[in-house]
Amino acid sequence: MEGKPNLALVYQAVQVLYHDPDPAGKERASLWLGELQRSMFAWEISDQLLQLKQDVESCYFAAQTMKMKIQTSFYELPPETHNALRDSLLTHIQNLKDLSPIIVTQLALAIADLALQMASWKGCVHTLIEKYNNDISSMPFLIEILTVLPEEVHSRSLRIGANRRTEIIEDLAYYSNTVVSLLASCVEKTGNDEKMLIKVFRCLGSWFNLGVLDSNFMASNQLLMVLFQILQRDETSTNLHEAASDCVCSALYAIENVDTNIPLALQLFQGVLTLETAYHMAVAREDLDKVLNYCRIFTELCETFLETTVRTPGQGMGDLRTLELLLICAGHPQYEVVEISFNFWYRLGEHLYKINDANLHSIFRPYIQRLLHCLARHCQLDPDHEGIPEETDDFGEFRMRVSDLVKDVIFLVGSMECFSQLYSTLKDGSPPWEVTEAVLFIMASIAKSVDPENNPTVSEVLQQVVLLPESVHMAVRYTSIELVGEMSEVVDRNPRFLDPVLNYLMKGLREKPLASAAAKAIHNICSVCRDHMAQHFQGLLEIARSLDSFALSTEAAVGLLKGTALVLARLPLEKIAECLSDLCAVQVLALKKLLAEQSSNGKSADPTVWLDRLAVIFRHTNPIVENGQTHPCQKVIQEIWPVLSETLNAHQADNRIVERCCRCLRFAVRCVGKGSASLLQPLVTQMVSVYQVYPHSCFLYLGSILVDEYGMEEGCRQGLLDMLQALCMPTFQLLEQSNSLRNHPDTVDDLFRLATRFVQRSPVTLLGSTIIVHIIQCAIAAASLDHRDANCSVMKFIRDLVHTGVGNDHEEDFELRKRLIGQAMEQNGQQLINQLLHSCCFCLPPYTLPDVAEVLWEIMLFNRPMFCRWLENALKGLPKETAGGAVTVTHKQLTDFHKQVTSAEECKQVCWAIREFTRLYR
């Protein structure tokens, strides 16, 4: 923004943003106002708009801008203006307190963010309470500031650093009793004012969440009693009920370490147990919102006292009435209620599994049995449901989560015992179809964990299921097919079932609603019973040839081909070539047809279906080939290459299709390994020529596969280096544009995969080339890229590169490698360490730090004295203070970190040191 715009223009833009019916006008106003917010003029203009108080929109824009500037651009203001800014914001919030609650929230956030960054504002909580606590009309905004202040302490937008954060948390803990007393007196003064009570509970919850409240002080505090009274009252409104529930959940979460918070833990424990009657009342009134709130509270209670319950079940605060409360909730007809408790049951299962104590298991087993009983009932479809179960709607997703939970806790009941019990409910009664379907669904969840050896029940289940008549409900047939697929281990141990099972699944395959489930089950059987299925290969081939005559989802069709390929790989070697050719023929013919149509009428149809099918065939046809034998798939792949090459050329501008071509070629090359040598020259030539015009990153990935397969072959190294250099030129041109690293993370990822493969397979070839300097420079620039895969590839490249100067020191080229790495590090070492340290502190998320630690560790192993010097210089370049005048890092913290890293004896010590150090800048 060139110069400061006048207020009238800003006001006009805000009006357009909120009221112009034309979307284009709104878009232009939004872009212009965004530019204003990023400029230095935003500070003064926001202040003036708030003073003018013209209308809600302009004040909201100004308050939001003020908050954003304080969060992201506080460094723009000189320290001597900080006090004036604080006083101005406090004046604005007082003047605008009745205009709109959202404006008050934005200004409260601005004040909180300022207080956190402004080191000179000591004891901000105390000064705010002193200033406003006697004026009842200021109470709402004072409580709003006191609510957002603890929430902002861990805000990601504010990089206040660990030192300042610790100082603030200590300060807030010191004044916490004053805040609670203020809230209590506020409740006393305003009585049953619902809005005020909601504000008070939100504020109290916020202080609980920060973990700074004195639990002894809270245990005897009036507020706790008020909370439970409100939750016990039938007439409490929905909004107030939710605020009180949130506050109790925060309190329970805050005392997770029960042993150090006994008095408060006891109060909360007893308080929650009094809510059972209120829960039943909410159920009777069909008030689902309140029911869900109670279930959240009961679940949080169980989570908090989990350790105690497992350690001393049935005693004191290990009272098992807590589990009873959850099972009462599990009995509610709405499945959303029981779903709230899933995480607790999962954690309980995990705890008991680790302890592995039979007596303990026997105490909790009845509870898990009752839970499973409830879950089976919740999984029932509506009696009037038609067709197959939906898997993608909310209820379908709920059933998938039930399936996962059942798998996690079934060990407590015993898979076999549960499986038998479920089966007996079907065998001994004649339940309605929806009950049968739900029971089969739960059986399918646990089928894999049932021992298939000499198991009469399991065999009987399989026999009965494949005899189900076609007249049963479609959903029952669908789920029974899923169950059969899950029982593939049983089929493998009892091959006599193979024919009836395949016949049953073939019936399903021919019916549109069941086809995809049947295909998935056949895929499972092929994967597990590969050897037994070899005799059925012709049948599988027939299915594969007429794949599109079945109503299959894309995923199911690909799964069937995968199963067929897995069985194909088990055939005798001499049969594989012919059978593979037959299996590929349909897809190859389809691709040829598309190419012919394109050349005759110029219309291009999408070949991805056929490419994906070929890819899955190549990927899973992996026969065992002895050394010296010709790979049986080699001839077929050579025959198919011209069609793939033509398809690639025909669609070279379309990234999606090119990606699928490359994927197909990647699996073809992997399938036959060195047997694809005859394709190397034409494939590389085509890749390079298309990449010059259309730099699709998948060519770089395919290049890395070729280097992996052929990089050790002396005769291929120069050709592969030429390929790398030819691919690098357009890549560097693309990545040198502004913001390009961020905009093209896939290219960064694939480029460094390719470079890493070269380092692994033929380091000297790469290190001796001219391109290596540019690749290292690109890696240094990309080290700050906050993208999981791309960053991981960059770090792996640098780590492996430096490691070549240390590893395999018995090989004859070791001295040469060591010298070449030494030269590279001499030129780039300091710059690399500077960039890595800066990236860790300011750019990269914590999960990337172990990768960075490995790079630093390798550099240190290579040349410790140089590394010590580089690290010291890099640390000198880091800022020592925040814009608000708080100390970011002390001299001692810098020297401690340097010492921890340089004296580390293993890589994980470097990682710990970086984790702790970077917290100072987060």
Coordinates of N, CA, C and O in Angstrom, one line a residue, residues 160-168 887-890 893 919-920:
I160 N 5.7 -16.3 21.9 CA 6.3 -15.6 23.0 C 7.4 -16.3 23.7 O 8.2 -15.7 24.5
G161 N 7.6 -17.6 23.4 CA 8.8 -18.3 23.9 C 8.5 -18.9 25.3 O 7.7 -18.4 26.1
A162 N 9.3 -20.0 25.6 CA 9.1 -20.7 26.9 C 9.4 -19.8 28.1 O 8.7 -19.9 29.1
N163 N 10.4 -19.0 28.0 CA 10.8 -18.2 29.2 C 9.7 -17.2 29.6 O 9.3 -17.1 30.7
R164 N 9.2 -16.5 28.6 CA 8.1 -15.6 28.8 C 6.8 -16.3 29.3 O 6.1 -15.9 30.2
R165 N 6.6 -17.5 28.6 CA 5.4 -18.3 29.0 C 5.4 -18.7 30.4 O 4.4 -18.6 31.1
T166 N 6.6 -19.2 30.9 CA 6.7 -19.6 32.3 C 6.5 -18.5 33.2 O 5.8 -18.6 34.2
E167 N 7.0 -17.3 32.9 CA 6.9 -16.1 33.7 C 5.4 -15.7 33.8 O 4.9 -15.5 34.9
I168 N 4.7 -15.8 32.7 CA 3.2 -15.5 32.7 C 2.4 -16.5 33.5 O 1.6 -16.1 34.3
V887 N 12.8 -11.4 27.7 CA 14.0 -12.2 27.3 C 13.6 -13.5 26.7 O 12.9 -14.3 27.2
T888 N 14.1 -13.7 25.4 CA 13.7 -15.0 24.7 C 14.7 -16.1 25.2 O 14.3 -17.2 25.4
V889 N 16.0 -15.7 25.2 CA 17.0 -16.7 25.5 C 18.1 -16.1 26.3 O 18.6 -15.0 26.0
T890 N 18.5 -16.7 27.4 CA 19.6 -16.2 28.2 C 20.9 -16.7 27.7 O 21.0 -17.7 27.0
Q893 N 21.4 -20.3 28.7 CA 20.6 -21.2 27.9 C 21.3 -21.5 26.5 O 21.3 -22.6 26.0
R919 N 11.6 -24.5 22.1 CA 10.5 -24.0 22.9 C 10.7 -22.6 23.3 O 9.7 -21.8 23.5
L920 N 11.9 -22.2 23.4 CA 12.2 -20.8 23.8 C 11.8 -19.8 22.7 O 11.6 -18.6 23.0

